[in-house]
Coordinates of C-alpha atoms and ligand atoms in Angstrom, one line a residue:
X246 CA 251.1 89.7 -49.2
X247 CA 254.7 88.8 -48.0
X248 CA 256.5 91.0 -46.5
X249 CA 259.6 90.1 -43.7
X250 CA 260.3 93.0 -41.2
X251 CA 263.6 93.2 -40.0
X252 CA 264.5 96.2 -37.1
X253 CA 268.6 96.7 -36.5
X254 CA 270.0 98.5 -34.3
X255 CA 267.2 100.5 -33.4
X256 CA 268.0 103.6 -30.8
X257 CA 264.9 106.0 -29.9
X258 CA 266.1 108.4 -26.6
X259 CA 263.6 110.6 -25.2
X260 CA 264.0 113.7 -22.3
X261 CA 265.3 111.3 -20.1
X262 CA 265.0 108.2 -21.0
X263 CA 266.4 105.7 -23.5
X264 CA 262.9 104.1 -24.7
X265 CA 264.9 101.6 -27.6
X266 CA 268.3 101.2 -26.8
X267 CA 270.1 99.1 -29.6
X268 CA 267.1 96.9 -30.4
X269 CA 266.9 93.9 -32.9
X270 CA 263.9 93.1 -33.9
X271 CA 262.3 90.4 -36.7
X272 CA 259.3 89.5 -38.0
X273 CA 258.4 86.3 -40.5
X274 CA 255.5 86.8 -43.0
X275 CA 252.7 84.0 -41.9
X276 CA 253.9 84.7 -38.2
X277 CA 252.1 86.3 -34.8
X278 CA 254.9 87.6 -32.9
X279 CA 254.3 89.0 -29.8
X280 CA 255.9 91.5 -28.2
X281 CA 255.8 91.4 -24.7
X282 CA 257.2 93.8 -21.6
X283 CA 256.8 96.0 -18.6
X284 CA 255.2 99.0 -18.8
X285 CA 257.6 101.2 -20.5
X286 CA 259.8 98.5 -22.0
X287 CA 259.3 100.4 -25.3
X288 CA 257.0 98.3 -27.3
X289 CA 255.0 101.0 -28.1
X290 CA 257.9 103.1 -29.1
X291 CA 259.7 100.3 -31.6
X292 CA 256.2 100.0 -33.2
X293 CA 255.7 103.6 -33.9
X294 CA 259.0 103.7 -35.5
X295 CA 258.0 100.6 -37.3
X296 CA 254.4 102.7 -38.8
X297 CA 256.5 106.0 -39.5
X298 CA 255.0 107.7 -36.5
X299 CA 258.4 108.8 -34.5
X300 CA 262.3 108.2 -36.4
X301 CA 264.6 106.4 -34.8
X302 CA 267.5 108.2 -33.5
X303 CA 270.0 105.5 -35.1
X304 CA 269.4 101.9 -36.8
X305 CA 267.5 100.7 -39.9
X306 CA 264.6 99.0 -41.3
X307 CA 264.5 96.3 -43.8
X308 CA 261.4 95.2 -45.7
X309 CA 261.6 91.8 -47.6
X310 CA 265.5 92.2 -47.1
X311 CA 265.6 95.7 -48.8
X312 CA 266.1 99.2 -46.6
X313 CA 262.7 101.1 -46.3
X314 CA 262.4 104.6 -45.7
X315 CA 259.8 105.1 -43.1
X316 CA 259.5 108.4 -42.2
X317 CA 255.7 109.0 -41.8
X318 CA 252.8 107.0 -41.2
X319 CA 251.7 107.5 -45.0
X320 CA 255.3 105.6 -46.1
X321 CA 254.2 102.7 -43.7
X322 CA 251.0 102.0 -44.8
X323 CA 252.6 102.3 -48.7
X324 CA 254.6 99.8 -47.9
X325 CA 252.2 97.7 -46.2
X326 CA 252.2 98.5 -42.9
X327 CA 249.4 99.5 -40.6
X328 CA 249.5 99.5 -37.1
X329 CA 245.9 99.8 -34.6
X330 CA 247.2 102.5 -31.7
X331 CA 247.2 101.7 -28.0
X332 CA 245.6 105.0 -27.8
X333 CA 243.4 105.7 -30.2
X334 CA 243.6 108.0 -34.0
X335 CA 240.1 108.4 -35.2
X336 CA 238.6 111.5 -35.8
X337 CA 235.7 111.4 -33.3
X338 CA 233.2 114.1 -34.3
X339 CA 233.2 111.9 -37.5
X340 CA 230.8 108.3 -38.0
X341 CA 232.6 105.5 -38.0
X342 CA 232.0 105.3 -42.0
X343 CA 234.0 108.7 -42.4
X344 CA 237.0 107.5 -40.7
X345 CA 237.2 104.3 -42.2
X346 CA 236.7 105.9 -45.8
X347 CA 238.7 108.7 -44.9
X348 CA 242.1 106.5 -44.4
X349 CA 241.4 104.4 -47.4
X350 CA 240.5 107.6 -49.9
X351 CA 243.9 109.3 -48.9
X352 CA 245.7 106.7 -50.1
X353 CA 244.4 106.2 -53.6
X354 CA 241.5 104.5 -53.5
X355 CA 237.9 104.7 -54.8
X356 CA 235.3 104.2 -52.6
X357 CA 231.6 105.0 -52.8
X358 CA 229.8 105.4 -49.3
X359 CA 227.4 103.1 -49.6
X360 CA 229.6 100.8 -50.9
X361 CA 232.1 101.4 -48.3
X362 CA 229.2 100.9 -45.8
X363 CA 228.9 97.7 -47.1
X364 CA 232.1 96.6 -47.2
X365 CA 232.7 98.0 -43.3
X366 CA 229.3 95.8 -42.1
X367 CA 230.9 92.6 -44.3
X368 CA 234.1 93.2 -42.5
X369 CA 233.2 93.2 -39.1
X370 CA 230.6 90.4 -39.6
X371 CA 233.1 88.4 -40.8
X372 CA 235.9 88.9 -38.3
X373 CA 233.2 89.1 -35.8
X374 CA 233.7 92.9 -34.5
X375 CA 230.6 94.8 -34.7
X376 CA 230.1 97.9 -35.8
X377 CA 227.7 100.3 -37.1
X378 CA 229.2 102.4 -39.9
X379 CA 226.4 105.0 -38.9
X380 CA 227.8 105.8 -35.3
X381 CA 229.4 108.6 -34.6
X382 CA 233.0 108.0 -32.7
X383 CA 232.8 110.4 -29.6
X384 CA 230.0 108.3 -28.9
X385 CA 231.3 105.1 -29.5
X386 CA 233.0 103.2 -26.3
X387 CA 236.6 102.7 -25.9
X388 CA 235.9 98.9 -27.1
X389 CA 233.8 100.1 -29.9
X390 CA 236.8 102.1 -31.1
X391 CA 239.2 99.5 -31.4
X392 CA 236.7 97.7 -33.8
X393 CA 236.3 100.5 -35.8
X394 CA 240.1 100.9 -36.2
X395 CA 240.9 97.0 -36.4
X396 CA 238.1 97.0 -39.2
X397 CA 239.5 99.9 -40.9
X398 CA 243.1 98.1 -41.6
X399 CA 241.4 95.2 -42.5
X400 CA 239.8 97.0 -45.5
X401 CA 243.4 98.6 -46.2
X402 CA 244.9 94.9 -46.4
X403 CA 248.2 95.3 -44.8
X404 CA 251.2 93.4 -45.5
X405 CA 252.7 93.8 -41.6
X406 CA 249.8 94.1 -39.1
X407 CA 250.6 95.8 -35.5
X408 CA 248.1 95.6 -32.7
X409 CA 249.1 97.6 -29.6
X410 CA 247.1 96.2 -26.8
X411 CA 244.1 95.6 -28.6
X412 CA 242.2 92.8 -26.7
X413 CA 242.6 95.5 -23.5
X414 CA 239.3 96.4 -24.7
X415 CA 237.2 93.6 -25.9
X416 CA 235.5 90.8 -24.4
X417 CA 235.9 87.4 -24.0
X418 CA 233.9 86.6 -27.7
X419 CA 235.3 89.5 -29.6
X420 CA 238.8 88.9 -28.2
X421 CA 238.1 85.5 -30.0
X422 CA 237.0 86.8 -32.9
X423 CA 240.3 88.7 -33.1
X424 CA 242.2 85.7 -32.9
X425 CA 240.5 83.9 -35.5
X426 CA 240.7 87.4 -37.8
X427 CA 244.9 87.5 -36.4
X428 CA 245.3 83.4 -37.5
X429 CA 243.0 84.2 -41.0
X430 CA 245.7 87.2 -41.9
X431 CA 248.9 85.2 -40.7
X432 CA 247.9 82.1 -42.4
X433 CA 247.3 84.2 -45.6
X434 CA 250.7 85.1 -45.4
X435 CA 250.5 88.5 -43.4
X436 CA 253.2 89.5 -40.8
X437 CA 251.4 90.4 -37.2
X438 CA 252.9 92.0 -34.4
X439 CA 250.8 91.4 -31.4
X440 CA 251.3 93.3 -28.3
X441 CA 249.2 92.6 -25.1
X442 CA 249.6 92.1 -21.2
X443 CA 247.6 89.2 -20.9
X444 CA 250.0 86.1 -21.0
X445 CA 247.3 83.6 -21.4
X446 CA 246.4 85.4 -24.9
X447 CA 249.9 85.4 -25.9
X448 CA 250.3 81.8 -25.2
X449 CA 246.9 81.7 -27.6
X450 CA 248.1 83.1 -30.7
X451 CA 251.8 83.4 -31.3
X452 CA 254.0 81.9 -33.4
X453 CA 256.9 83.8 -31.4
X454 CA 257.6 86.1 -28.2
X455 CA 260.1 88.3 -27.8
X456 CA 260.7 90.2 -24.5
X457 CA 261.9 93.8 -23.8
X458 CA 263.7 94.9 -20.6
X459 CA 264.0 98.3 -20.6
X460 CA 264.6 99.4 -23.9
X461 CA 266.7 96.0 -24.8
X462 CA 266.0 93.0 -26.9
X463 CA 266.0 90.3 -23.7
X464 CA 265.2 87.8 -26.2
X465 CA 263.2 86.1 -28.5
X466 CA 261.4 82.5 -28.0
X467 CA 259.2 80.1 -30.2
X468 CA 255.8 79.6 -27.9
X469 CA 256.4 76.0 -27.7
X470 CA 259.7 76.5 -25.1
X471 CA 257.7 78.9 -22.9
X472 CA 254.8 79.4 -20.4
X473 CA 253.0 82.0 -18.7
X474 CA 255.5 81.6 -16.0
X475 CA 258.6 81.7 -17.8
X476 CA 257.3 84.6 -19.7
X477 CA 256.3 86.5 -16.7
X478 CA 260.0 85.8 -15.1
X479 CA 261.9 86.7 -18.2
X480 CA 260.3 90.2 -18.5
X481 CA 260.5 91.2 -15.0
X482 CA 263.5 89.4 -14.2
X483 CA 262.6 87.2 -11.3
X484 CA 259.1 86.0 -10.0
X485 CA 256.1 87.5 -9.7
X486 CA 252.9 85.3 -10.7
X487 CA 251.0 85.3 -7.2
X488 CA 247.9 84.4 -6.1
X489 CA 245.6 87.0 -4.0
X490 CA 243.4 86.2 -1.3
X491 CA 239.8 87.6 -1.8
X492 CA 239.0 88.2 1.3
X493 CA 235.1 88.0 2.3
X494 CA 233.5 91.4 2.8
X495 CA 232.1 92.5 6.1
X496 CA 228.5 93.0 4.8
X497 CA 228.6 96.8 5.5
X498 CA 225.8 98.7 4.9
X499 CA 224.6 100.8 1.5
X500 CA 227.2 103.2 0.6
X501 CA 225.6 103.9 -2.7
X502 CA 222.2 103.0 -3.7
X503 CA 220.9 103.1 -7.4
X504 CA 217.0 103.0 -7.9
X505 CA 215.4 102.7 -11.3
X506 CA 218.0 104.9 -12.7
X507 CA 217.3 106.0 -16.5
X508 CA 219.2 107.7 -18.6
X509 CA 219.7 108.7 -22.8
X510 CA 223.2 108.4 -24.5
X511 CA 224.0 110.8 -27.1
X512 CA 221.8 109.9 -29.7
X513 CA 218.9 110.4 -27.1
X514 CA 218.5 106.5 -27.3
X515 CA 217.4 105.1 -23.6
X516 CA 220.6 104.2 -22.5
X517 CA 219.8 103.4 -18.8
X518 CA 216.7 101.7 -18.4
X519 CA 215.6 101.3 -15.0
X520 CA 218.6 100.2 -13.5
X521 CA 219.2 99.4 -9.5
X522 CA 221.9 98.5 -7.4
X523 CA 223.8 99.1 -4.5
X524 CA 226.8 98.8 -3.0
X525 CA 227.8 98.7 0.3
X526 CA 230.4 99.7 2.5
X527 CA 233.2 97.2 2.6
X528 CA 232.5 94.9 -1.0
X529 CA 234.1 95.1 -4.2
X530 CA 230.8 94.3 -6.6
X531 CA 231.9 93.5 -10.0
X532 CA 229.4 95.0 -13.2
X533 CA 230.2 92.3 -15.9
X534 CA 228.6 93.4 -19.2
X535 CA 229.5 93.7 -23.0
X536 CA 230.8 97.4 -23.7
X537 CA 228.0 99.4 -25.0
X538 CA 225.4 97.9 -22.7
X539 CA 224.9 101.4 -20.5
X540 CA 228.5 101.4 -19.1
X541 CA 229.7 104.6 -20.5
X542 CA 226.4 106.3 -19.5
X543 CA 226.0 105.1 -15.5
X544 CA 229.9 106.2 -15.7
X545 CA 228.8 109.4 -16.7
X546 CA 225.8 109.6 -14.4
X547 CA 227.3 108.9 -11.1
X548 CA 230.6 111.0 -11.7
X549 CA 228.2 113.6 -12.8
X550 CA 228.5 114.1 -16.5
X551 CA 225.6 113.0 -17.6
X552 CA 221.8 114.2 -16.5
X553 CA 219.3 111.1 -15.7
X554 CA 216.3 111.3 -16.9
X555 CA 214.6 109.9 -13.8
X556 CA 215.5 107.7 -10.9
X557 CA 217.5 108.3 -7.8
X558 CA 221.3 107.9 -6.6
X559 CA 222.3 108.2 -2.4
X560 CA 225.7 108.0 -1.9
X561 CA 226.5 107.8 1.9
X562 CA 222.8 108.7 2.0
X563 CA 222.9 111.7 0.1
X564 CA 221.0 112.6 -3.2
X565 CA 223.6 112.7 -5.8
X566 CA 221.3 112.4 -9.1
X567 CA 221.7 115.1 -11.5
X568 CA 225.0 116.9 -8.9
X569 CA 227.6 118.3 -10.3
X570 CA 231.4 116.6 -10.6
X571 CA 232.6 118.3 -8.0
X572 CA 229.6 118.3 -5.5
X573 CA 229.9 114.1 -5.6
X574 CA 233.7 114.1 -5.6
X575 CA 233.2 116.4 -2.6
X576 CA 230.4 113.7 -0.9
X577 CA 233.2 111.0 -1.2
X578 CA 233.5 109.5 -5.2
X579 CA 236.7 108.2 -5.9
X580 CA 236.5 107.5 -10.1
X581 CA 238.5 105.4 -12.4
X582 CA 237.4 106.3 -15.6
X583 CA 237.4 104.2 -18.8
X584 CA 238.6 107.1 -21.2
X585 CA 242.1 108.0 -19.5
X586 CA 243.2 110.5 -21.5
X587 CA 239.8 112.2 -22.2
X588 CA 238.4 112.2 -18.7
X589 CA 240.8 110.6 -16.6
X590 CA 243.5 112.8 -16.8
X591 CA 244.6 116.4 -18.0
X592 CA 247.1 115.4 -20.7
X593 CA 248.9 118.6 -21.6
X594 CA 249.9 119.0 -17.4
X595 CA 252.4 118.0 -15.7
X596 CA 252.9 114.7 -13.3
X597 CA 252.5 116.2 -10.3
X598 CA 249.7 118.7 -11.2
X599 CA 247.6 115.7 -12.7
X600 CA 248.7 113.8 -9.1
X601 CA 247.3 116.7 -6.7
X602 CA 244.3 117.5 -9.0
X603 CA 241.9 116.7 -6.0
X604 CA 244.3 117.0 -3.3
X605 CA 245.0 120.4 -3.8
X606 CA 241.8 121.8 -2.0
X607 CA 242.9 120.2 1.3
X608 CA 245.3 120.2 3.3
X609 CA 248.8 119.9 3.7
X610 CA 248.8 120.9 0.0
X611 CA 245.7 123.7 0.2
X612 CA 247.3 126.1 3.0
X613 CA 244.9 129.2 3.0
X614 CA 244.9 130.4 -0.2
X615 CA 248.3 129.3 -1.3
X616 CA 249.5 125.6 -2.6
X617 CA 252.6 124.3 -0.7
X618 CA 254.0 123.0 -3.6
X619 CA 256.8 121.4 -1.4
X620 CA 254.5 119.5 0.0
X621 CA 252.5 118.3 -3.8
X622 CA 256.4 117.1 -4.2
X623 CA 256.8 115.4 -1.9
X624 CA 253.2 113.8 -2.4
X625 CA 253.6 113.1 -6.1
X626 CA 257.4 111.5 -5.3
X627 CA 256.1 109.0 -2.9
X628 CA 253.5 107.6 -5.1
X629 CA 255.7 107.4 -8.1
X630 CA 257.4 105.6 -5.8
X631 CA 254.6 103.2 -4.7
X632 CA 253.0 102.9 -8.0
X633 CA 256.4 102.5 -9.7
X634 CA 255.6 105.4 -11.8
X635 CA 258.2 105.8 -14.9
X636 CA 258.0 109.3 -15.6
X637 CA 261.3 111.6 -16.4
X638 CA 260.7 114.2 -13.8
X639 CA 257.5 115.6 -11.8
X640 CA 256.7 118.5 -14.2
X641 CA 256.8 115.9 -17.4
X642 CA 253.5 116.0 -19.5
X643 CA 251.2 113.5 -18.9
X644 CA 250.5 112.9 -22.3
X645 CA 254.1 111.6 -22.8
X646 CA 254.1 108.6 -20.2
X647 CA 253.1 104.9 -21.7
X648 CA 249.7 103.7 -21.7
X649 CA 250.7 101.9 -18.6
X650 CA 252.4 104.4 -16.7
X651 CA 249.5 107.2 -17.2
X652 CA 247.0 104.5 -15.7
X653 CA 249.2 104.1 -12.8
X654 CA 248.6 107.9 -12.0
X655 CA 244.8 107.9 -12.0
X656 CA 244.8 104.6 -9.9
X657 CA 247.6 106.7 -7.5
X658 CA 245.6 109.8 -7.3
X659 CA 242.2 108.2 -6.8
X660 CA 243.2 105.1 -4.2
X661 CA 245.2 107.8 -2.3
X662 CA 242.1 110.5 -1.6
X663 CA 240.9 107.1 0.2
X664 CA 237.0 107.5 -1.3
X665 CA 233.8 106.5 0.4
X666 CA 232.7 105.4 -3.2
X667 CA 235.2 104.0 -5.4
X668 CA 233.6 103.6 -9.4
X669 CA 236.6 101.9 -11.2
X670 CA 236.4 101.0 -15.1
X671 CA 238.6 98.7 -16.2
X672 CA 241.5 99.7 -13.7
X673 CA 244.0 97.2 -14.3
X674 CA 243.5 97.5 -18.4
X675 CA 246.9 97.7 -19.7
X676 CA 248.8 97.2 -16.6
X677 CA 251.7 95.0 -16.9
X678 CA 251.5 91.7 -14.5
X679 CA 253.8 93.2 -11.8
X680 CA 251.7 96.4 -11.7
X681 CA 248.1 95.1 -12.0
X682 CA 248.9 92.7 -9.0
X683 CA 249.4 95.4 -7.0
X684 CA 246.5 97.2 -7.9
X685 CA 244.6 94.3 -7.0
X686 CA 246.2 94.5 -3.4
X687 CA 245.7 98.1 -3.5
X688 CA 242.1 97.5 -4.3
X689 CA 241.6 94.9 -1.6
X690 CA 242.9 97.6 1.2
X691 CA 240.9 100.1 0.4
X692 CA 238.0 97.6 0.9
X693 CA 238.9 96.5 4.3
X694 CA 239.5 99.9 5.4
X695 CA 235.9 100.2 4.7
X696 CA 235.3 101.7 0.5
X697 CA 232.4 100.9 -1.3
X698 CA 233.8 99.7 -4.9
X699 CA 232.1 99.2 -8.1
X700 CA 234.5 97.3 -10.2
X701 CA 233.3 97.6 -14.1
X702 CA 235.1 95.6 -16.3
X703 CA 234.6 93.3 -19.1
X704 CA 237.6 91.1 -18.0
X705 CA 236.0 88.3 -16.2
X706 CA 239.4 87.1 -14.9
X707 CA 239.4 90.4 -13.2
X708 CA 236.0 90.6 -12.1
X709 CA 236.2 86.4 -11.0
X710 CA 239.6 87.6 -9.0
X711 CA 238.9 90.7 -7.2
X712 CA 234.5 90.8 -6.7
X713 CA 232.9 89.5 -3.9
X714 CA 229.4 90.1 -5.7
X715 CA 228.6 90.2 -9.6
X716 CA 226.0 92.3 -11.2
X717 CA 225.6 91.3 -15.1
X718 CA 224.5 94.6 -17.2
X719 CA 223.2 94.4 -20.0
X720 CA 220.7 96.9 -22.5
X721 CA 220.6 99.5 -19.7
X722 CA 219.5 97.1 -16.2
X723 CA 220.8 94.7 -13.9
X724 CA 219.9 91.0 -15.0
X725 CA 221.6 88.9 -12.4
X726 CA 223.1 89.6 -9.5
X727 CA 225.9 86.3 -7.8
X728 CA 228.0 86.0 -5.4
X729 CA 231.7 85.8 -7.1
X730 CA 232.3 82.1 -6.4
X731 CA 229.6 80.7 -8.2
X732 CA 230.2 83.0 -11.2
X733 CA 231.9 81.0 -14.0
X734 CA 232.8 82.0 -17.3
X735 CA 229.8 80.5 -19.0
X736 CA 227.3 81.6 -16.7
X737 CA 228.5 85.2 -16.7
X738 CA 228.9 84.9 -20.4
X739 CA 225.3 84.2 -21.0
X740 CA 223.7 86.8 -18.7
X741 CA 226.1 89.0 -20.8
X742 CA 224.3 88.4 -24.2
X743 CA 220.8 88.8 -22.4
X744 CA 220.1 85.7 -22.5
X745 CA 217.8 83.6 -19.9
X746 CA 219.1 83.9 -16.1
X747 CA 219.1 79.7 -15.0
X748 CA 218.4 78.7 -11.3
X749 CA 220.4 80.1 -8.3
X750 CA 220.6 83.6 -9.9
X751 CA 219.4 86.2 -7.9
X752 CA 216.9 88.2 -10.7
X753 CA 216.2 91.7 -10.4
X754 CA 213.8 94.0 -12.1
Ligands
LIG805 N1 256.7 111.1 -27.0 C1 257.4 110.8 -25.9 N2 258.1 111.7 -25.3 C2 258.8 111.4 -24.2 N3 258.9 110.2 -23.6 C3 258.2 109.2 -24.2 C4 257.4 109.4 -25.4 N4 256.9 108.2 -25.8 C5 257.3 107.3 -24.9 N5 258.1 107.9 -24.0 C6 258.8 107.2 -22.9 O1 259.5 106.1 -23.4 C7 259.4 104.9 -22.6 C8 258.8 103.8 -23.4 O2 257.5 104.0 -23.6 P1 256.5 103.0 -24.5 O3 255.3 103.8 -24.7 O4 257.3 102.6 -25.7 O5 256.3 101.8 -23.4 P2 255.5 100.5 -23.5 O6 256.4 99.3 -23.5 O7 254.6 100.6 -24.7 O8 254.6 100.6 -22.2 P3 253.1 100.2 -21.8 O9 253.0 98.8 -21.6 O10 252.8 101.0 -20.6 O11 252.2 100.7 -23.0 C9 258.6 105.3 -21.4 O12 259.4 105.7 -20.3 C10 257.8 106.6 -21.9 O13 257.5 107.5 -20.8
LIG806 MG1 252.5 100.9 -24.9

């Protein structure tokens, strides 16, 4: 089960960009070590070298003190090493019992289905991630999917352990029930490389932090000589915590109005089930709720991707139930979505072509029938600049920036079209402190200059920090509706798991 890492030297350029540049980098068996950094420090990129997904351009890797060749993913997980991707590796026309089996038979090991079923549902009870081995992927949530992939290196039994952002996508209880699975592994002797955004979890779990700066080592620290501030300072260089002002909304009238909305998810299981809301111009209304509770499908519903089965949607008094994508975008959505690669973006294009998807049919970009493409420059430089985009050059593939950076393009391209309707899922999810800050100021603008937002998220710091209102979802409907101040942790937390609303919550349907 013991297995130190030790990283030398490591050098990994790409097109433009050094991503490691001379990096030292070691982990102690029985340790969490975080790895902390900006977006596109390179944490991602040491990692993947780490679990034989990319070869590093110079430097070496040591395993218990000996050199390891790592030159695929198949060598890492040999020699114990597993790593759970920032974005995602499972195969998702198959159940979540194929892709678990299918890692495990590849490398050498007998497994009957039913057996493995078993072992899957033991797993994730124990650890506290649920799952249904039935379920196929492309209908699981992103959340879901991080389960599936945590569970299925926990049936591997790796030596060295990397998780690349993985509480981005669970709530409050599961991202405890990681931490106790994370603390069961170390303490059984288990290596863990922990990378995440969220100081406060970092402070949590590690044993050790170390920091990258732009491709560079900027050092390493036992968690007992640091704090959320020092961390944040040491990774950006200077200070940056700060505290917004929410300020009160303008009680606008209905931008969008939801009534008894139904809808089926793939499995033609009611999804939505009689579900109402509304928004109005001028408020940020947060949707609390555990992934899996109707999210994915009212997403899909009100960008129009999904057909309702009945009920009725007016967005700036217009029926938009059953539209398609482009006849709502047209009556004013703006859309965040939770699956940034799949929906949110077109991976294989270019920076600015993903930047001036929804511009280009206006103006100054749209001139007749042409595209000024001087002027989609000039558009996609100044929000790189805003947003602080890292991206080589404005024709790089999407599909190349960090997790991180290809959020900051949906978030430019969407806040920029300045929507009458904004529906934003998760939108500061894997944004480093600096970047998610502004965000939240971005956010707050748009709102004063008069945007209906519907903030879905399963952060409640986020939703506490940015909602005016909070609507709690949960099996397809609305079961409390309060007013951001009064919504605390616990409260939220409860309407969350369906159970009983107490006194002073505003109860709907
Ligand atoms: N396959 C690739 N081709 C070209 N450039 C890449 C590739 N992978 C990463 N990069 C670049 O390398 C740099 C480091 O990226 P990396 O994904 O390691 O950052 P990160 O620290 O994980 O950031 P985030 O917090 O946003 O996930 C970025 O500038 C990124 O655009
Ligand atoms: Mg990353």
């Amino acid at each position: 089960m013991h297995c130190a890492v030790e990283m030398l030297g490591i050098v990994k350029r790409f097109p433009g960009v050094v991503a490691n540049d001379h990096i030292d980098f070691r982990v102690l068996p029985g340790e969490v070590h975080a790895l902390l950094g900006e977006n596109g420090a390179g944490k991602s990129t040491l990692m993947q070298i780490l679990a034989g997904l990319y070869r590093p351009d110079a430097g070496k890797i040591l395993l218990s003190g000996r050199p390891a060749q790592i030159h695929t993913p198949r060598d890492a997980i040999q020699a114990g090493v597993g790593m759970v991707y920032q974005h995602f590796m499972l195969v998702r026309r198959h159940t979540v019992l194929e892709n678990v089996i299918l890692g495990l038979r590849r490398y050498g090991l007998f497994l009957d289905y039913r057996r493995a079923g078993r072992e899957i549902e033991r797993n994730s009870r124990e650890y506290g991630l649920e799952i249904d081995p039935a379920a196929t992927v492309w209908d699981l949530s992103v959340g879901e999917q991080q389960r599936v992939e945590i569970v299925k290196m926990l049936l591997r039994q790796v030596k060295v352990l990397i998780l690349d952002e993985p509480t981005a996508v669970l709530t409050p209880r599961e991202t405890e029930g990681l931490f106790a699975t994370i603390r069961t592994l170390a303490g059984r002797g288990a290596a863990i490389v922990f990378i995440s955004h969220k100081l406060r979890e970092v402070m949590a779990v590690s044993d050790r932090i170390t920091i990258l700066r732009r491709g560079e080592n900027a050092g390493t620290i036992r968690r007992e000589e640091t704090g959320e501030r020092d961390l944040a300072r040491r990774m950006v260089g200077r200070e940056v915590i700060e505290e917004i002002e929410r300020e009160e909304p303008a009680a606008g009238e209905e931008v969008l109005s939801i009534r008894d909305l139904r809808a089926f998810d793939n499995r033609r299981l009611p999804a939505l089930r009689g579900l109402n809301l509304e928004v109005r111009r001028g408020e940020i209304l947060g949707m609390a709720g555990i992934s899996g509770n109707g999210q994915k499908e009212l997403e899909e519903v009100l960008t129009g991707l999904r057909e309702p089965a009945r009920g009725s949607i007016t967005l700036g008094g217009r029926e938009i139930a059953g539209r398609r994508p482009d006849e709502i975008i047209a009556g004013g959505l703006g859309c965040v979505p939770e699956d940034r690669q799949g929906t949110g973006t077109a991976p294989g294009l270019g920076y600015r072509d993903n930047i001036i998807l929804k511009s280009c049919r206006r103006p100054p970009i749209r001139r007749g029938l042409r595209l000024d493409y001087r002027a989609a420059d000039r558009q996609a430089d100044r929000l790189r600049r805003e947003y602080d985009i890292k991206v080589p050059s404005l024709s790089a593939p999407v599909r190349l920036l960090s997790g991180g950076n290809l959020q900051k393009v949906i978030l430019a391209r969407e806040l920029s079209a300045r929507p009458r309707f904004l529906l934003a899922v998760h939108p500061t999810r894997g944004l480093d402190i600096g970047a998610a800050t502004y965000v939240r100021k971005r956010l707050g603008e748009l709102k004063r200059q008069g945007a209906a937002i519907l903030l879905i998220s399963e952060d409640l710091d986020e939703l506490a920090g940015l909602s005016d209102r909070i609507a709690v979802i949960y099996e397809g409907k609305i079961t409390g509706i309060l007013p951001a101040r009064d919504a605390d942790r616990e409260r939220l937390s409860l309407l969350m798991t369906g159970q009983k609303a107490e006194n002073g919550i505003m109860e709907t349907s």
